[in-house]
Coordinates of C-alpha atoms in Angstrom, one line a residue:
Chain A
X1 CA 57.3 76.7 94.9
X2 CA 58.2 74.1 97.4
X3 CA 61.8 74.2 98.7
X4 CA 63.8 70.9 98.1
X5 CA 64.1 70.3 101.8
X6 CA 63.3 66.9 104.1
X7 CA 60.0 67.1 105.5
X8 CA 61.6 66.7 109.0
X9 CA 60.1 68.3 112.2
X10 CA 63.8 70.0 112.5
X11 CA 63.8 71.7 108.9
X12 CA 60.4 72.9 110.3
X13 CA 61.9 74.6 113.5
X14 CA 64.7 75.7 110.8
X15 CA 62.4 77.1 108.2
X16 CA 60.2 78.7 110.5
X17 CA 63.1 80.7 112.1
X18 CA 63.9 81.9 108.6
X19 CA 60.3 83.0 107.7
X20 CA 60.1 84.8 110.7
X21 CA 63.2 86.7 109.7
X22 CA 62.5 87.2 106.1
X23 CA 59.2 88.5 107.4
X24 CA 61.1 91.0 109.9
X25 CA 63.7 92.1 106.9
X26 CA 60.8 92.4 105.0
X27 CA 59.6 95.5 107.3
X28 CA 62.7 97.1 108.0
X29 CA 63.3 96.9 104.0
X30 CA 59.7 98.2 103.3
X31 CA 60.4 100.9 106.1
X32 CA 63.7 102.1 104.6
X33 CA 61.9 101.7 101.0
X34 CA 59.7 104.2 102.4
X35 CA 62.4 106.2 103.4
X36 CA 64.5 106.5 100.4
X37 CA 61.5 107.4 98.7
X38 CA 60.6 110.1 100.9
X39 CA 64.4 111.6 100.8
X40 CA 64.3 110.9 97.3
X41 CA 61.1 113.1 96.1
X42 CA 62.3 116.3 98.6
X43 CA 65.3 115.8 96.5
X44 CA 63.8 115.5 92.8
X45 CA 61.7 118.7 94.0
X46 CA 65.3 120.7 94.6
X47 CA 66.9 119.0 91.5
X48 CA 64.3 120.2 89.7
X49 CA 64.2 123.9 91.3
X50 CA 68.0 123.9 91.0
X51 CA 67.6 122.6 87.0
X52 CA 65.2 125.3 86.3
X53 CA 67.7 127.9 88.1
X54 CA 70.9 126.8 86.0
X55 CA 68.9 126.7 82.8
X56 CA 67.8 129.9 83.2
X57 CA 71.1 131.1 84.3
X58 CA 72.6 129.3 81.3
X59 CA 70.3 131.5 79.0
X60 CA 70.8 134.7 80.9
X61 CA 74.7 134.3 81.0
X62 CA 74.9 133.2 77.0
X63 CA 72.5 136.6 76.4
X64 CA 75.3 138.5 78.3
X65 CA 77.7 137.0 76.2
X66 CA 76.2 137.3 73.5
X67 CA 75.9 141.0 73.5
X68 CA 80.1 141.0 74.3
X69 CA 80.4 138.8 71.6
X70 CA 78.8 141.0 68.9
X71 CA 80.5 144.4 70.3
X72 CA 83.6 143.1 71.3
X73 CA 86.4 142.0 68.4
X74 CA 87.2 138.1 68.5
X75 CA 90.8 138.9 69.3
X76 CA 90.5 141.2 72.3
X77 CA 87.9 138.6 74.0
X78 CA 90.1 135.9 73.5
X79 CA 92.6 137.7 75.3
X80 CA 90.5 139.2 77.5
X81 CA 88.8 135.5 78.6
X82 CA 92.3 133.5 78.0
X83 CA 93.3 132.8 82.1
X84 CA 90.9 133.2 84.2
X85 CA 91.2 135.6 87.3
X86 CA 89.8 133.0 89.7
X87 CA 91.4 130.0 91.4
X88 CA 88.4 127.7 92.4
X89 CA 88.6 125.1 94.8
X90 CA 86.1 122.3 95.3
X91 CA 86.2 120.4 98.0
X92 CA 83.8 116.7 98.4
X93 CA 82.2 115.5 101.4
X94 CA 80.0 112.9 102.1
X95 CA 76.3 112.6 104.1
X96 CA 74.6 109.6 105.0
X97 CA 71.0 108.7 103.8
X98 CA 69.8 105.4 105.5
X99 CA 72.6 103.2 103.9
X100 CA 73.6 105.6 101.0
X101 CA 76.5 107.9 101.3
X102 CA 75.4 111.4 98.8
X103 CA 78.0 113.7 97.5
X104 CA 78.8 117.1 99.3
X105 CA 80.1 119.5 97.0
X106 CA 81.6 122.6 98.4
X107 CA 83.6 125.7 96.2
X108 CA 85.4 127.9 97.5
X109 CA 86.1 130.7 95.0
X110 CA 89.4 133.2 95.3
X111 CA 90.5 136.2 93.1
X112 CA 88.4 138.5 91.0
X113 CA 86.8 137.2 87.8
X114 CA 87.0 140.2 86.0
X115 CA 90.3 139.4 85.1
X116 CA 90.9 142.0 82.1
X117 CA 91.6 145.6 80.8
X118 CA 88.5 148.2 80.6
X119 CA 89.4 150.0 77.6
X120 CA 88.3 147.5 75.0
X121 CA 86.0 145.8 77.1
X122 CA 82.7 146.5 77.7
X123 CA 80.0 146.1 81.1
X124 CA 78.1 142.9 79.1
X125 CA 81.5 141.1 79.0
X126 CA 81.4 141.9 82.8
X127 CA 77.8 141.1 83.6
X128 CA 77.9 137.8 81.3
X129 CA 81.6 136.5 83.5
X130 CA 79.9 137.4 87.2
X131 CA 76.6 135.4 85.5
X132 CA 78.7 132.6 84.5
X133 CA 80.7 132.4 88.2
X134 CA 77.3 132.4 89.5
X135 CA 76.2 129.6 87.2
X136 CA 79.4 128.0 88.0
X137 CA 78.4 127.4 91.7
X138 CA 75.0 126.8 91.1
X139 CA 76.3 123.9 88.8
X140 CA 78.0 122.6 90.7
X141 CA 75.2 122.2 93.7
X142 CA 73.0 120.8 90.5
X143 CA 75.4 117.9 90.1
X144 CA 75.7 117.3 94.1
X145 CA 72.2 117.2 93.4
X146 CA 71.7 114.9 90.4
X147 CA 74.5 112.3 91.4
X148 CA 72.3 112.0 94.9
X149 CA 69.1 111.5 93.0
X150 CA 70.9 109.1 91.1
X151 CA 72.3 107.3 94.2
X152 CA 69.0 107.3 95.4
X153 CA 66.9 106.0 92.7
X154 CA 69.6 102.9 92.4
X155 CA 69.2 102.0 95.9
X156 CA 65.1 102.6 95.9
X157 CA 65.4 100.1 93.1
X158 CA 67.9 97.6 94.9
X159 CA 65.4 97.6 98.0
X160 CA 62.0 97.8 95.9
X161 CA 63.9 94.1 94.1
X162 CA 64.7 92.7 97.7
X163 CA 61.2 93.7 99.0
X164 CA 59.5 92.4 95.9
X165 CA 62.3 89.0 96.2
X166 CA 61.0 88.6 100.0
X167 CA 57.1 89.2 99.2
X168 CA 57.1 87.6 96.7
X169 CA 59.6 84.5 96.6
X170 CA 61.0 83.8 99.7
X171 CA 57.8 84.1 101.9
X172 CA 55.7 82.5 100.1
X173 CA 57.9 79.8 99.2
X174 CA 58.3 78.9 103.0
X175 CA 55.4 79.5 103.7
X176 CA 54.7 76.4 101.6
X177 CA 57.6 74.7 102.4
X178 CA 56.0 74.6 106.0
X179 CA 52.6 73.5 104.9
X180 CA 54.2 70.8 102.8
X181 CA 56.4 69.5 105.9
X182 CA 53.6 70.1 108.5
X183 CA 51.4 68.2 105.9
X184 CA 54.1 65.8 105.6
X185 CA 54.5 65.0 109.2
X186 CA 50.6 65.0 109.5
X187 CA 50.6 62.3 107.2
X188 CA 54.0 60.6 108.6
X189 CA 51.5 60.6 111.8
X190 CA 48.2 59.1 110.4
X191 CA 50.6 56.6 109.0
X192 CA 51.7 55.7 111.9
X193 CA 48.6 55.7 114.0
X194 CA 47.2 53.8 111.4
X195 CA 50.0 51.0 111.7
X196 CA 49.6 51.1 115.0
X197 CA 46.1 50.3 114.9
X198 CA 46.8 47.9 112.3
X199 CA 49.1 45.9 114.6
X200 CA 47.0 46.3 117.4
X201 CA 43.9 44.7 115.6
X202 CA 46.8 42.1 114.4
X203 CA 47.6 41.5 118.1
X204 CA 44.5 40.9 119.3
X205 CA 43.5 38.7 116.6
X206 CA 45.9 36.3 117.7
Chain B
X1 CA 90.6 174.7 66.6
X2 CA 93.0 175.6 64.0
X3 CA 93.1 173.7 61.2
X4 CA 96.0 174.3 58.8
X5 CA 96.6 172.9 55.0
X6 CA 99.5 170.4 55.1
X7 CA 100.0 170.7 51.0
X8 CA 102.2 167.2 51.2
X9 CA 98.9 165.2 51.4
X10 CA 97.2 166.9 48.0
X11 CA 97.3 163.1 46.3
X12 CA 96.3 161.4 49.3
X13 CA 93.4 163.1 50.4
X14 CA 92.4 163.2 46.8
X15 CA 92.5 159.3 47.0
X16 CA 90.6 158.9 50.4
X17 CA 87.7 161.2 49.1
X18 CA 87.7 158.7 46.5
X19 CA 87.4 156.2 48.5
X20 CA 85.2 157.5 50.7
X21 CA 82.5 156.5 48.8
X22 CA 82.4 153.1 49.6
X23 CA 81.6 153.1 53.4
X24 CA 78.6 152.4 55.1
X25 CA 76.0 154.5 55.3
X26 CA 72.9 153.8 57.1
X27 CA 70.8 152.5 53.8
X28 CA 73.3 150.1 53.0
X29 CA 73.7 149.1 56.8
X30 CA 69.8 148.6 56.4
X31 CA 70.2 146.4 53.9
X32 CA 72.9 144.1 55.6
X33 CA 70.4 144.3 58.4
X34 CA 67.7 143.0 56.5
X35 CA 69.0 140.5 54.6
X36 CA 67.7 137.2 55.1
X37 CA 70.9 134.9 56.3
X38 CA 74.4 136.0 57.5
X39 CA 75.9 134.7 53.7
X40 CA 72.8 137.2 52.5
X41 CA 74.1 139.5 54.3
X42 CA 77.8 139.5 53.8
X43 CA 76.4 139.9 49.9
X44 CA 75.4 143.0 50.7
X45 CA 78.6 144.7 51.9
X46 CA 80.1 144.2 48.3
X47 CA 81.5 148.1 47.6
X48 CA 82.4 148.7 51.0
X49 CA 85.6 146.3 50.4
X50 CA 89.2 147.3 49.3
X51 CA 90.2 144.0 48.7
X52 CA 88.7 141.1 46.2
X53 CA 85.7 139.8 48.6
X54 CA 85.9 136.5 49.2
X55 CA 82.6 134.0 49.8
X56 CA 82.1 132.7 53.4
X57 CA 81.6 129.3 53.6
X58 CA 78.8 127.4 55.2
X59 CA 80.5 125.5 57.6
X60 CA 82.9 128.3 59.1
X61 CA 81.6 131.4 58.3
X62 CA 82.5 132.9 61.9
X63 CA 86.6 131.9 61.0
X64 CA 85.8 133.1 57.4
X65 CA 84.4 136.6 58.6
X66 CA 87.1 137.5 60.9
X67 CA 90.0 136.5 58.5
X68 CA 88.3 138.5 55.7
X69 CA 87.9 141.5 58.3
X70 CA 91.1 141.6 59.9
X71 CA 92.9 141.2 55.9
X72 CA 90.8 144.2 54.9
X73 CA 91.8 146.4 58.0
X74 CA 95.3 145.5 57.1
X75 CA 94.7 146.8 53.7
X76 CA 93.3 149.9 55.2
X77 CA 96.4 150.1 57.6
X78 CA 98.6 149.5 54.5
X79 CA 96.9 152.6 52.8
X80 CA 96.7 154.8 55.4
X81 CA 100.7 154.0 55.7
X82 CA 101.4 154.5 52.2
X83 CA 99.7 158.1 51.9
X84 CA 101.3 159.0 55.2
X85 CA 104.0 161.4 55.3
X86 CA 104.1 161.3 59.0
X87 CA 104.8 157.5 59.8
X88 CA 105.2 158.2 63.5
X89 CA 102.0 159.2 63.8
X90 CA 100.4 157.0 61.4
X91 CA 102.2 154.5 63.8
X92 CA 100.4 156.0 66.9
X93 CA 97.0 154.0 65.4
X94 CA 98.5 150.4 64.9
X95 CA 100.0 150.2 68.7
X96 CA 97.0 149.1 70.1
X97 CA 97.9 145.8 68.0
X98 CA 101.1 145.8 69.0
X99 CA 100.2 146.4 73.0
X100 CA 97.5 143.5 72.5
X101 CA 100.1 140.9 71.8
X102 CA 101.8 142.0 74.6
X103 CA 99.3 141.6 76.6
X104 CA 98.7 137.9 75.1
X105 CA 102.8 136.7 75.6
X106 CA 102.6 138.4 79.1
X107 CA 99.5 137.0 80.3
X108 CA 99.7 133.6 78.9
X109 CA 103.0 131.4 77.3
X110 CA 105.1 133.5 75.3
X111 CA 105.4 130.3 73.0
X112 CA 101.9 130.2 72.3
X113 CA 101.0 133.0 68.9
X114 CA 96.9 132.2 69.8
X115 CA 95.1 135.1 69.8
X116 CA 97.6 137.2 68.5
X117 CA 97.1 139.4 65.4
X118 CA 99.6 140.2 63.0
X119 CA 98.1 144.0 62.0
X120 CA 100.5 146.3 64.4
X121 CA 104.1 147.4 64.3
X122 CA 106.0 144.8 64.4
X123 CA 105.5 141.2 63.0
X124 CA 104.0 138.7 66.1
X125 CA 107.2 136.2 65.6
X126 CA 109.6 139.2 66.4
X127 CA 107.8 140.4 69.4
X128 CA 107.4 137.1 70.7
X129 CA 111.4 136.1 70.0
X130 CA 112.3 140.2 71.5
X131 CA 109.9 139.4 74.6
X132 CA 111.6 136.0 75.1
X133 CA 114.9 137.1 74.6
X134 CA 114.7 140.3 76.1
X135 CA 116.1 141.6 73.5
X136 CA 114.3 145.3 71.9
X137 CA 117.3 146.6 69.8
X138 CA 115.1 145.6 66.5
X139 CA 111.8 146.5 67.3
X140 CA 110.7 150.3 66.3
X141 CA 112.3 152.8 68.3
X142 CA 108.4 154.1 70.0
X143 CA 108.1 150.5 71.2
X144 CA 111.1 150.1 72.6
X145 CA 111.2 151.8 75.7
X146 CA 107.7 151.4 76.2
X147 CA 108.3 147.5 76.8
X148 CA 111.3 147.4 78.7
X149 CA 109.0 149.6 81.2
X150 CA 106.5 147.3 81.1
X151 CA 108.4 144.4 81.6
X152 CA 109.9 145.4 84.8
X153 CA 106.8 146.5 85.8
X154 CA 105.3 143.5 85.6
X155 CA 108.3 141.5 86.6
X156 CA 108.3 143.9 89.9
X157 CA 104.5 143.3 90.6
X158 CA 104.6 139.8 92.0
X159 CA 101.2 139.6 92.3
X160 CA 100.2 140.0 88.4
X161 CA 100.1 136.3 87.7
X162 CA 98.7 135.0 91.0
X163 CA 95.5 136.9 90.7
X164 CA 95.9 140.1 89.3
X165 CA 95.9 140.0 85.3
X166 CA 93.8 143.1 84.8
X167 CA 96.7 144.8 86.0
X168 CA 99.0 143.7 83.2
X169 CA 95.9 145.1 80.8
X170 CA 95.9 148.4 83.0
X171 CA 99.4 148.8 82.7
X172 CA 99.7 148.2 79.5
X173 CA 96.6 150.7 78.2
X174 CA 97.9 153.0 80.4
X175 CA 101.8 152.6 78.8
X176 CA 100.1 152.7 75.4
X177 CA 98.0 156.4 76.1
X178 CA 100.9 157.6 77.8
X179 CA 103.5 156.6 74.8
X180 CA 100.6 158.5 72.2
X181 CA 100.6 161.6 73.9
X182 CA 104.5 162.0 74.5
X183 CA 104.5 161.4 71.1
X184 CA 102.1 163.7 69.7
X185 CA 103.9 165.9 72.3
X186 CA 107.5 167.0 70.3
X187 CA 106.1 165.9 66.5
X188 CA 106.1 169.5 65.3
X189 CA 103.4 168.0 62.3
X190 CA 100.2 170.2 62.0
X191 CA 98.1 167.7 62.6
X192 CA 99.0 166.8 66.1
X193 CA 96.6 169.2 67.7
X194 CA 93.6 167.1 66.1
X195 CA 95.3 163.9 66.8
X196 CA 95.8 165.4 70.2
X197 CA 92.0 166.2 70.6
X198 CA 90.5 163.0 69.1
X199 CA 92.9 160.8 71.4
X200 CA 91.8 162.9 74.4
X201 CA 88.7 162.5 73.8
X202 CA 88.8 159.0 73.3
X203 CA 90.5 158.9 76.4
X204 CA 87.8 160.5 78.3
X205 CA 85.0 158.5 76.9
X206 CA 86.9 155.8 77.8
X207 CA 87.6 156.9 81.5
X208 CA 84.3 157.7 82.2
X209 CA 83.0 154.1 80.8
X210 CA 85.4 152.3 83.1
X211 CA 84.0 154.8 86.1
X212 CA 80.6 153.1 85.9
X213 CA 81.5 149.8 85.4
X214 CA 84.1 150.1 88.3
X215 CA 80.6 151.5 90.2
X216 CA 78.2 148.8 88.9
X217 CA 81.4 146.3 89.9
X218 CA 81.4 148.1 93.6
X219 CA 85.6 148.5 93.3
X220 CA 87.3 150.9 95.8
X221 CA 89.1 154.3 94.5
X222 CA 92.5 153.2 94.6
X223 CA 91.7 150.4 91.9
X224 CA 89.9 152.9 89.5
X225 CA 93.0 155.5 90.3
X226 CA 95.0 152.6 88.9
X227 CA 92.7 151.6 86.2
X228 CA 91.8 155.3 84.7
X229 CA 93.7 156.4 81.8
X230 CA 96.2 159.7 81.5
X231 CA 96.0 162.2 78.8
X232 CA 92.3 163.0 79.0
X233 CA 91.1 166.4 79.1
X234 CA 88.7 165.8 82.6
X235 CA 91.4 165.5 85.5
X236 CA 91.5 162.3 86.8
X237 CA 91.2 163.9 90.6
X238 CA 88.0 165.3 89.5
X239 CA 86.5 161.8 88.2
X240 CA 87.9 160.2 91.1
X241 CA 86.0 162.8 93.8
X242 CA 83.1 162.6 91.5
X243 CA 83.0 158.4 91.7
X244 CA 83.6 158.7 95.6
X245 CA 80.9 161.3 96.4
X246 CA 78.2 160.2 93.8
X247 CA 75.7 157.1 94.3
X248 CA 75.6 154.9 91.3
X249 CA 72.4 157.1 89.5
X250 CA 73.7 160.3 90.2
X251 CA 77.0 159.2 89.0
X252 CA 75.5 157.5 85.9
X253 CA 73.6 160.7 85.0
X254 CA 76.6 162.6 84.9
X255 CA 78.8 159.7 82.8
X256 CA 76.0 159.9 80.7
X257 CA 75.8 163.8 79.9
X258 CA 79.7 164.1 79.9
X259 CA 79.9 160.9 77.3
X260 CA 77.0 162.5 75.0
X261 CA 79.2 165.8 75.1
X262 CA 82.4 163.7 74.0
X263 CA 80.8 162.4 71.5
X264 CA 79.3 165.1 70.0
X265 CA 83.1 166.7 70.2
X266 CA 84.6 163.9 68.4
X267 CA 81.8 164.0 66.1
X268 CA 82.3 167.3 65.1
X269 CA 85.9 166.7 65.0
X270 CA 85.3 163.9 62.3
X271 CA 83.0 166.0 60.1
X272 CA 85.5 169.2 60.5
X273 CA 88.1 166.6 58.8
X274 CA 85.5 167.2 55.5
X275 CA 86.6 170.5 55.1
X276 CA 90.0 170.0 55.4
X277 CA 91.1 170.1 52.2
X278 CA 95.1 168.6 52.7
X279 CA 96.4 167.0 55.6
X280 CA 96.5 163.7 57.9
X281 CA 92.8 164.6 59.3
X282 CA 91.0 162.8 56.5
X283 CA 93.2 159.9 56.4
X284 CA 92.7 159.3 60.0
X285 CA 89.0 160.0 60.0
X286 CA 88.8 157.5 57.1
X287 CA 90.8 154.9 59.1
X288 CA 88.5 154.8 61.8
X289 CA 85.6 155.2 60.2
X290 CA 86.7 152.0 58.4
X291 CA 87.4 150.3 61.6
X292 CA 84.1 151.2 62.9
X293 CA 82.4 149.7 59.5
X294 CA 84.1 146.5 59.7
X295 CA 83.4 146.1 63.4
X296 CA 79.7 147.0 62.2
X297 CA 79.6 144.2 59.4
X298 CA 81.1 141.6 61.9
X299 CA 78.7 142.3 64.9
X300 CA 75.7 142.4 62.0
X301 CA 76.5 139.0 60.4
X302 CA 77.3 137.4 63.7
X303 CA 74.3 138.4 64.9
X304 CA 72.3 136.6 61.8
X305 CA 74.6 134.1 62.5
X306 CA 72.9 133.7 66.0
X307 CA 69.3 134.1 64.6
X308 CA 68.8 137.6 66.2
X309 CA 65.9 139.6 64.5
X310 CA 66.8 142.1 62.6
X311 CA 65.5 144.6 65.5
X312 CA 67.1 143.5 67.9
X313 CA 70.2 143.9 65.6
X314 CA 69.3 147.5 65.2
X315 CA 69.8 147.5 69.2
X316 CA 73.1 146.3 69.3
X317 CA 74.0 149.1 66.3
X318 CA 73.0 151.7 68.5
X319 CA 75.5 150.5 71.2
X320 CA 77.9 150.9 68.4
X321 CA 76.9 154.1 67.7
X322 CA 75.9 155.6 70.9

């Protein structure tokens, strides 16, 4: 689509200079496209390792449980599981991606989980709380993990909209922006070459 | 062991060998097992209750089962009271309830009455308004000494609440053995030396448990000297040189011969309790047998509940019964 510009010889110079730019941010914006894409599918490859992990923890741990559950009266595992033994602290940092900041989580984990008497407990109710501190830590890497994929994927779509904006739009709608002012100015020429000769012929006529 | 005739329980062991009757045996446990749903299922316990049994419903059959469990060991408890003529050591069987709320105002808000259960020695409002108050003068003699301990135990070990709320547990199982045996220690009732023998042995089925787990957990000597329980007829020295010098499978071996022999003991000390013809042995053997029948409905149920298959129900009833 032409640009509603004057067909001027300076809105040339001017629209020149800004398809040689969008052509250049065009580039860097395919370039990081190409980036983000290449962080992002490392990082759907570890979500997805991670995933598989805390799902299979989350079965493994709710087995354990189970088995406490079924052998251990309601009353003495509520008790037993009412205040956990462990103070957990998470602490959030940041890394940079090309122009995305990702989530760092980090836990730091203090006490003992096995937080409870051993005479009416039993070693599933221990096995399913160390499987579930375990599972707490690898959850929390999985959300580090989704919330970066997430981050990701919005910014690969951001770029892959100005990329597609630049290809699409912008360049080729200066690009015939300039043909219609170079043709313009052509024309503004043969017009003039042709008055010219016109008043020449005129001239020596009389 | 000797075994003498207490002639004051003619009518009560008369009325537990009536009852008797109605507990599980393993063709009715197969049947519970078998049953096609958990409401199925809970069908199938009809005769083994004391009370009117009521229907679970649908939508909270877990809240049902308990409630309908925990009234029919209070009926149990309030039979095994009313034949008693020895209430203190009828009383030595309910403290666990009592120590378990305890444990619950200690280790979280003493306002709170979650997860307490109203089936021990004294009522949960009472204990909660003595703990508060720190005030023991109405609470049953046994108790009362026992908690004023505790509480300046725990009041002296700073580090309970930041971190260390096994120990309150420890202390407290530890208070609760100790308080049985001094007990069982000047009643001059003929039935103390079984009492004496079945808590013992409990005691060292118990110890040795919390040997392997503390081995599987990797925790140090001092904490299991802490954690194990006094009473128990294998000296605590012993089990504490045996946990130091073993590995875990030689260690396990062992826990696992010693626990067989325990069992087999207190076996044999529940069957002898058939052929005592008066006295508290039946009425206690009846007790826990009913304990261990209710604790056997609940973990079948909840397991049809959770959709296991009926084998791998019959695994968990071994645990039970191992």
């Amino acid at each position: 689509m032409i640009m509603a510009v004057n067909p001027t010889r300076m809105e040339l110079l001017r629209l020149r200079k800004r398809l040689m730019l969008a052509r250049r941010g065009h580039k860097l914006l395919r370039d990081k496209q190409d980036e983000l894409l290449r962080h992002f599918l490392s990082l759907i490859k570890r979500w997805k390792d991670a995933r598989e992990g805390v799902e299979n923890g989350l079965v493994q741990g709710f087995g354990l449980f189970l088995r406490a559950f079924l052998v251990i009266p309601g009353y003495v595992l509520y008790e037993s599981c009412i205040r956990p033994g462990v103070e957990t602290v998470l602490s959030c940092s940041s890394r940079q991606i090309t122009s995305v900041r990702l989530p760092q989580f980090s836990i730091e984990v203090k006490g003992d989980p096995i937080a409870y008497g051993f005479v009416n407990t039993t070693f599933s109710l221990d096995k399913a709380i160390l499987s579930y501190l375990n599972l707490f830590q690898d959850l929390i890497k999985l959300a580090e993990l989704e919330k970066a994929v997430i981050l990701l994927a919005e910014e690969i779509k951001k770029t892959r909209r100005r990329v597609n904006a630049l290809e699409y739009v912008l360049i080729p709608n200066l690009e015939e922006t300039i043909k219609y002012i170079f043709m313009k100015l052509e024309e503004f020429e043969r017009g003039n070459l042709v008055r010219l000769m016109k008043v020449k012929e005129i001239v020596r006529a009389h | 062991m000797e075994l003498r005739e207490d002639t004051r329980y003619t009518y009560a062991v008369a009325r537990i060998r009536a009852l008797e009757t109605r507990s599980l045996n393993l063709e009715k446990i197969q049947r519970i097992v078998d049953a096609g749903d958990a409401s199925t299922a809970w069908r199938e316990t009809a005769g083994w209750h004391l009370l009117p049994k009521g229907e679970l419903s649908p939508e909270n059959t877990q809240t049902d089962l308990e409630k309908f469990l925990i009234e029919e060991i209070r009926c149990t408890n309030n039979l095994f009271s009313s034949l008693s003529n020895d209430p203190e050591l009828t009383n030595l069987f309910f403290l666990k309830y009592d120590f378990h709320n305890l444990k619950i105002l200690l280790k979280i808000s003493p306002e709170s009455l979650d997860g307490m259960v109203n089936l021990g020695l004294v009522p949960i409002e009472k204990l909660k308004e003595s703990v508060i108050e720190r005030n023991f003068r109405e609470l049953p003699k046994l108790l009362q000494e026992s908690i004023r301990e505790i509480l300046e135990l725990v009041k002296i070990d700073t580090n309970l609440l930041y971190g260390r709320l096994d120990m309150v547990d420890i202390i407290l199982d530890k208070k609760m053995f100790d308080l049985i045996f001094r007990t069982l220690k000047r009643h001059p009732a003929p039935s103390c030396s079984f009492l004496n023998m079945l808590f013992q042995t409990e005691v060292d089925i118990c110890n040795l448990n919390i040997c392997r787990r503390f081995k599987r957990l990797r925790r140090n000597r001092d904490f299991l000297n802490e954690a194990l329980l006094p009473g128990g007829k294998l000296a605590l020295k012993f089990l504490l040189e045996k946990y130091e010098n073993n590995e875990y499978a030689p260690l396990n071996e062992f826990i696992n011969f010693q626990i067989a022999t325990f069992k087999l003991q207190l076996n044999n000390l529940y069957e002898s309790t058939i052929y005592t013809a008066f006295g508290l042995e039946p009425l206690v053997a009846f007790l826990k047998k009913r304990e261990k029948d209710a604790k056997m409905i609940r973990m079948i149920i909840l397991a049809k509940l959770q959709g296991l298959a009926p084998k791998a129900i019959w695994g968990e009833i071994n645990t039970i019964n191992e």
